[in-house]
Tab-separated table of C-alpha atoms in Angstrom:
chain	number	residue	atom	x	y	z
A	9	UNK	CA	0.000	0.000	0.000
A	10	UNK	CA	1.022	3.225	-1.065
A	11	UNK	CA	1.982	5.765	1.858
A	12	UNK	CA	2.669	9.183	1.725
A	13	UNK	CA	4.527	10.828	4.418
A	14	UNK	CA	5.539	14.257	5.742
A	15	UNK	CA	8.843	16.096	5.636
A	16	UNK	CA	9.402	14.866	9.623
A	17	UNK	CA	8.638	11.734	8.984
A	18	UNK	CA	11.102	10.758	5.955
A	19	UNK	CA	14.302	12.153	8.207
A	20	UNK	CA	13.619	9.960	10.819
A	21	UNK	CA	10.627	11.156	13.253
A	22	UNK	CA	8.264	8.692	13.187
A	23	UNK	CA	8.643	6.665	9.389
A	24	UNK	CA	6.505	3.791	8.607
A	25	UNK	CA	8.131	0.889	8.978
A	26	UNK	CA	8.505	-0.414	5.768
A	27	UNK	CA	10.170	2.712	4.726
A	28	UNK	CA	13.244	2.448	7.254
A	29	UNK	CA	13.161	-0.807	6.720
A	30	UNK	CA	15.537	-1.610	3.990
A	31	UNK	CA	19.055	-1.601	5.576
A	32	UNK	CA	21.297	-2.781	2.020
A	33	UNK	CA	24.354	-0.787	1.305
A	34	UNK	CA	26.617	-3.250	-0.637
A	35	UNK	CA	28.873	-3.476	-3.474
A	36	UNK	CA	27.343	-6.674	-5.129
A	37	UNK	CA	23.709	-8.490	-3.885
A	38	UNK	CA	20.937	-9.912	-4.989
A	39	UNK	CA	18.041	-6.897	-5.359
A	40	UNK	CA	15.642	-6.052	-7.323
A	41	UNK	CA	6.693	3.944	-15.212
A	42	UNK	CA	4.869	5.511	-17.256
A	43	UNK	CA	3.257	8.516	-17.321
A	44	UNK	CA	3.941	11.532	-19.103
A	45	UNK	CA	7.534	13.426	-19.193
A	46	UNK	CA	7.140	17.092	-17.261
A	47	UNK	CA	10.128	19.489	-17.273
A	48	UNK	CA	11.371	20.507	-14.503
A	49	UNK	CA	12.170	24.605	-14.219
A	50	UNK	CA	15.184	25.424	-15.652
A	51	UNK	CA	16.329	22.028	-16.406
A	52	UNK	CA	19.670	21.825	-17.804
A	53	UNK	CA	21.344	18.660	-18.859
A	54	UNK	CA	24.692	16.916	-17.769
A	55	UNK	CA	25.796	16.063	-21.474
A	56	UNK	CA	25.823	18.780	-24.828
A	57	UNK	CA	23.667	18.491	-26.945
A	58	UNK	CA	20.429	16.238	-24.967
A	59	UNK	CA	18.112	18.772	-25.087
A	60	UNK	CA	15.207	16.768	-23.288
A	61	UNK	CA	16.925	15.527	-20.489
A	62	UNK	CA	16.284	17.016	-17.021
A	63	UNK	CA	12.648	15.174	-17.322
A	64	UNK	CA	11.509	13.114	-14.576
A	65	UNK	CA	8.139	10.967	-15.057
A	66	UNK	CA	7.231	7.606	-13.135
A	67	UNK	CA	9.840	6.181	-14.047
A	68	UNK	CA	12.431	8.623	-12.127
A	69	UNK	CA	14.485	11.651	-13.377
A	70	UNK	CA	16.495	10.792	-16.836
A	71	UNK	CA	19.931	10.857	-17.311
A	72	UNK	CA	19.285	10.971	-20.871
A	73	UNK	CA	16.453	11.928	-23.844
A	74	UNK	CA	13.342	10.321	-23.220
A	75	UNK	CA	12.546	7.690	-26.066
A	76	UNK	CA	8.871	6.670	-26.430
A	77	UNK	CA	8.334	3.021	-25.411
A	78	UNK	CA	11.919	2.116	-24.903
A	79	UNK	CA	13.352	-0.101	-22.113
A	80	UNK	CA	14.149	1.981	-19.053
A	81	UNK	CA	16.777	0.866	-16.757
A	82	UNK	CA	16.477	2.542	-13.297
A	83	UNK	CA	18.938	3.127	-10.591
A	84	UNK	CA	17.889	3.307	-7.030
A	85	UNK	CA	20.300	5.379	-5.393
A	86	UNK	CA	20.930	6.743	-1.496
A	87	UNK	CA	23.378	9.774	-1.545
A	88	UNK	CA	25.257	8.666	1.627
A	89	UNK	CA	25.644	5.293	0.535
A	90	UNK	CA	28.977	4.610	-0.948
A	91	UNK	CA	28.887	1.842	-3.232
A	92	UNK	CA	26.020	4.557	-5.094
A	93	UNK	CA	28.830	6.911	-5.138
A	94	UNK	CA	31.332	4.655	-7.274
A	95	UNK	CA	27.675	3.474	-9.507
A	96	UNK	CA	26.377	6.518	-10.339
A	97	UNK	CA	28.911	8.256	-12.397
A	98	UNK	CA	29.161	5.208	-14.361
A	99	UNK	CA	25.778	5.049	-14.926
A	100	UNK	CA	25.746	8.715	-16.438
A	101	UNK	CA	28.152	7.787	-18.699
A	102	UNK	CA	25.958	4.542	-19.700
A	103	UNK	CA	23.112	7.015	-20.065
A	104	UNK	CA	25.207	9.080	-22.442
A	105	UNK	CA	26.108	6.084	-24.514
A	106	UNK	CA	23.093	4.923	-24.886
A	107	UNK	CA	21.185	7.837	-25.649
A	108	UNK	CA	18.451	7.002	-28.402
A	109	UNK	CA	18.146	3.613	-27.343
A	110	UNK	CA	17.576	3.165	-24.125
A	111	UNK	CA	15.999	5.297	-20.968
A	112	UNK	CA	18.538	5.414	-18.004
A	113	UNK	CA	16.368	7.092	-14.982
A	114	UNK	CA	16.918	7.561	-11.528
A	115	UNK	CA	14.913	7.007	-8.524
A	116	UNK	CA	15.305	7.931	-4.202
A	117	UNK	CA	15.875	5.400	-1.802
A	118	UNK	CA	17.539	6.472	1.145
A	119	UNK	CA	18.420	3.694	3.179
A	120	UNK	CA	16.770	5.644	6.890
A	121	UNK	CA	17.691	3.168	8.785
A	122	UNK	CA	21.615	2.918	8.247
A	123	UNK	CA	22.080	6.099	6.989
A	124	UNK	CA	21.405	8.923	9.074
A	125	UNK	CA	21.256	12.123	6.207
A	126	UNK	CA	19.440	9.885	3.512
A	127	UNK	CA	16.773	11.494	3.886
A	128	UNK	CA	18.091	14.865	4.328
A	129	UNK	CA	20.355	14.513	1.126
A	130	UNK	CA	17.493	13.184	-1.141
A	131	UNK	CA	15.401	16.469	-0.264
A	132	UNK	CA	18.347	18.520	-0.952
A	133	UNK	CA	18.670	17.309	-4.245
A	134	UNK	CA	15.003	16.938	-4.895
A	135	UNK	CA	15.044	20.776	-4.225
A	136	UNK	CA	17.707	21.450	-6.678
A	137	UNK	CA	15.958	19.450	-9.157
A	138	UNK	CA	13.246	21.681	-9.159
A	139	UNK	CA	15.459	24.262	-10.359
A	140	UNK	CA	17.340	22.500	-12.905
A	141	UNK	CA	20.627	21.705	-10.831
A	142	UNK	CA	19.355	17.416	-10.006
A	143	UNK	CA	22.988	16.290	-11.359
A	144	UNK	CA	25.119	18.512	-10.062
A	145	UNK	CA	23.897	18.550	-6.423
A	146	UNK	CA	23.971	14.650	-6.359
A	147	UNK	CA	27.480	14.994	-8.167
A	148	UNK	CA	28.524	17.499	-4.869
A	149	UNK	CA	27.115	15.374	-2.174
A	150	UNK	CA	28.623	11.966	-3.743
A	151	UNK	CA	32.402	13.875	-3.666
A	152	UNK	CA	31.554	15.393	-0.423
A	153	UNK	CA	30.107	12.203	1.606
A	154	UNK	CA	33.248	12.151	3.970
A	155	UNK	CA	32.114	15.706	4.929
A	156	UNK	CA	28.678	15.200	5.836
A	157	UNK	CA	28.422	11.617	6.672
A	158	UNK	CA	29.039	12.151	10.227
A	159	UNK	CA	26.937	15.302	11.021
A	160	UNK	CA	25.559	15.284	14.006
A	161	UNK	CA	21.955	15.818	13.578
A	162	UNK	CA	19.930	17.166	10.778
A	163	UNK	CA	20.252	20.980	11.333
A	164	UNK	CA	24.010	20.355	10.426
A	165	UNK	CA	23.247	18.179	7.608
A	166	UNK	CA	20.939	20.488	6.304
A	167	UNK	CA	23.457	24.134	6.466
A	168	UNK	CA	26.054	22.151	4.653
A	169	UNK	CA	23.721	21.267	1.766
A	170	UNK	CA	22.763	24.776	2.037
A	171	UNK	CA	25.888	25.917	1.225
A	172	UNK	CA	26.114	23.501	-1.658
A	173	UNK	CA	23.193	24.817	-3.211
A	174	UNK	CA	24.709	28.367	-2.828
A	175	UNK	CA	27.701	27.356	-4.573
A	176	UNK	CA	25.738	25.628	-7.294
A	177	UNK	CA	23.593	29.331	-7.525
A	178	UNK	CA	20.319	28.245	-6.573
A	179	UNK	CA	17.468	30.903	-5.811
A	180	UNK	CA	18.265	30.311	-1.644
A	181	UNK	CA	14.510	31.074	-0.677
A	182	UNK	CA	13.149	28.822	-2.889
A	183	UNK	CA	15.791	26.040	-2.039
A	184	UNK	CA	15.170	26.240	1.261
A	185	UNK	CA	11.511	25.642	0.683
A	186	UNK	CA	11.464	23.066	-1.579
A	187	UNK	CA	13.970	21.189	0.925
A	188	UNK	CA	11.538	21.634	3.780
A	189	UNK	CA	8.224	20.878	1.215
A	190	UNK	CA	6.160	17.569	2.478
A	191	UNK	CA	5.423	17.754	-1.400
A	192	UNK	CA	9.065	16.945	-2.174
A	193	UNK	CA	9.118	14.693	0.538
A	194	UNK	CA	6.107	12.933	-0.809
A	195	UNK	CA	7.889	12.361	-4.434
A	196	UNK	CA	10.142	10.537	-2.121
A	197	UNK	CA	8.254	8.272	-0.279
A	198	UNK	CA	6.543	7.150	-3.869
A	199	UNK	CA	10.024	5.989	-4.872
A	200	UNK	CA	10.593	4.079	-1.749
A	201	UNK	CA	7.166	2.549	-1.895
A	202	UNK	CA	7.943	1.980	-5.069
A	203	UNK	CA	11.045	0.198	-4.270
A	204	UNK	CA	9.833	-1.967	-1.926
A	205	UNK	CA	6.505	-2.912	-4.471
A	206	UNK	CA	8.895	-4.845	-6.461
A	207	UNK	CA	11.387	-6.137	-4.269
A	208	UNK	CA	14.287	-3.634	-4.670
A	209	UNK	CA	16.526	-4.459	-0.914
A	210	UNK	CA	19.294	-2.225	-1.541
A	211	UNK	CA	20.999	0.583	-2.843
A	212	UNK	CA	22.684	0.961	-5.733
A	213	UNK	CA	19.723	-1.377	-7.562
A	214	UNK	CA	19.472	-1.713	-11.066
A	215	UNK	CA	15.625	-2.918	-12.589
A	216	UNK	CA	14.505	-2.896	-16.169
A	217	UNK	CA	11.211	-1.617	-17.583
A	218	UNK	CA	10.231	-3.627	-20.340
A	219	UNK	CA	6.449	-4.322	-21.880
A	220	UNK	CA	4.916	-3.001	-19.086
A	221	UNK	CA	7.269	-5.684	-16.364
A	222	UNK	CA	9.349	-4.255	-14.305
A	223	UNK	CA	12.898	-7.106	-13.386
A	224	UNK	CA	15.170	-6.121	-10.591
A	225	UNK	CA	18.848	-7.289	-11.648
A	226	UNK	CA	20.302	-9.107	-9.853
A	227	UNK	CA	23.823	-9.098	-8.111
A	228	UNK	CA	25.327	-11.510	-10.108
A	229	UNK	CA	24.558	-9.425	-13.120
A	230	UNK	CA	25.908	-5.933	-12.149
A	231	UNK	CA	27.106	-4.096	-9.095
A	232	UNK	CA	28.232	-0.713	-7.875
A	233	UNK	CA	32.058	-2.094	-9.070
A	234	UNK	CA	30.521	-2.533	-12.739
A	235	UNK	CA	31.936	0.438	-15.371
A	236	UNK	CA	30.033	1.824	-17.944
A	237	UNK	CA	30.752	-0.333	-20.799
A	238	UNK	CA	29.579	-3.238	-18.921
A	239	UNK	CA	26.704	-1.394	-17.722
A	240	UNK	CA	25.752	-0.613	-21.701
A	241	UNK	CA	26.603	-4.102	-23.154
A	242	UNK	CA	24.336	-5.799	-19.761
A	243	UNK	CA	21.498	-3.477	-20.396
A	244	UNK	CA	21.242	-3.422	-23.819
A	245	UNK	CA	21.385	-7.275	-23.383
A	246	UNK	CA	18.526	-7.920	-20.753
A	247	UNK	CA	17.006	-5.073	-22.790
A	248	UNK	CA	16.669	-7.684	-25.782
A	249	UNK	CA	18.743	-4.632	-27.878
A	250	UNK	CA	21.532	-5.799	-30.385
């Protein structure tokens, strides 16, 4: 069942339980949408020349150009979890490769229960999402993660992503909003739900979108240690793409 939760509840005050459930952080394990395309203010794109990335649907934000009715592959991600910061990167450059093929999307799922600014950091880069800046505040707090990890409580988590988003020029005011919104705190929780739906149990999590059937893949097919020509030849394979 689907739950939507405030702001205080996704950093920690009071979660559901299946949300702070999932504890997986690992390097290699066995884990496990539709709609319409809506662009986000300002977006701007990681890579010259894809002028309709910066999109985020159902099926996450993409990495790349949106192609009608091709394969997605979607990465679950925490932003304090390691083994997303070594994935991630390589997955952009997947993306880029395989731009007018496939869809390469991401989705939130901070791990709440092992990670104590999951939560925090997915609302900070929610927030700069909604002003065009989605890659390159997930780019700052993946490099950053031995600055932040240890924070002491949420205030302090929250003034250093502040000052990120200052660097990165964000309108402050509205940042500061959108990072405190229960609406961007909803968008969230769907992606957890989500998650958990079809049997995602860690982060980084890889699961193809094919003919309406959504497959998790598994461990033994690609990890956080996987680079980005692996990544491309393994989706375009599960993606049934020559």
């Amino acid at each position: 069942m689907t739950e939507h939760i405030t702001r205080r509840a996704l950093l920690g005050a009071g979660a559901p339980l299946a949300l702070i459930a999932l504890s997986a952080c690992t390097a290699t394990k066995d884990t496990q949408g539709t709609g319409s395309p809506t662009q986000s203010p300002a977006a701007t794109t990681g890579y010259p020349g894809l002028e309709n990335s910066g999109l985020r649907n159902d099926s996450g934000y993409h990495l790349n150009s949106t192609v009608e009715k091709a394969p997605t592959i979607t990465l679950y991600t925490d932003y304090q979890c390691p083994y997303c910061a070594k994935a991630e990167p390589n997955f952009e450059e997947a993306a880029r490769q395989l731009e007018g093929t496939l869809n390469l999307t991401v989705r939130h799922l901070p791990l709440l229960k092992i990670h104590p600014h999951a939560g925090t950091s997915a609302l900070a880069v929610q927030a700069a999402e909604n002003q065009g800046k989605h890659l390159e505040m997930a780019r700052q707090l993946f490099a950053t993660q031995s600055e932040w990890k240890s924070l002491p409580d949420v205030a302090s988590a929250e003034a250093k992503f502040a000052q990120y988003a200052q660097s990165l020029g964000l309108d402050m005011d509205r940042y500061h909003k959108d990072a405190r919104s229960d609406e961007s705190a909803q968008l969230i929780t769907s992606d957890m739900n989500h998650a958990i739906e079809i049997g995602v149990k860690g982060t980084p999590s890889f699961v193809l979108t094919k003919d309406g059937t959504e497959t998790v893949l598994s461990g033994e097919q690609i990890s956080s240690q996987t680079g980005a020509d692996d990544m491309v030849a393994l989706f375009k394979k599960v993606a049934g793409i020559a």
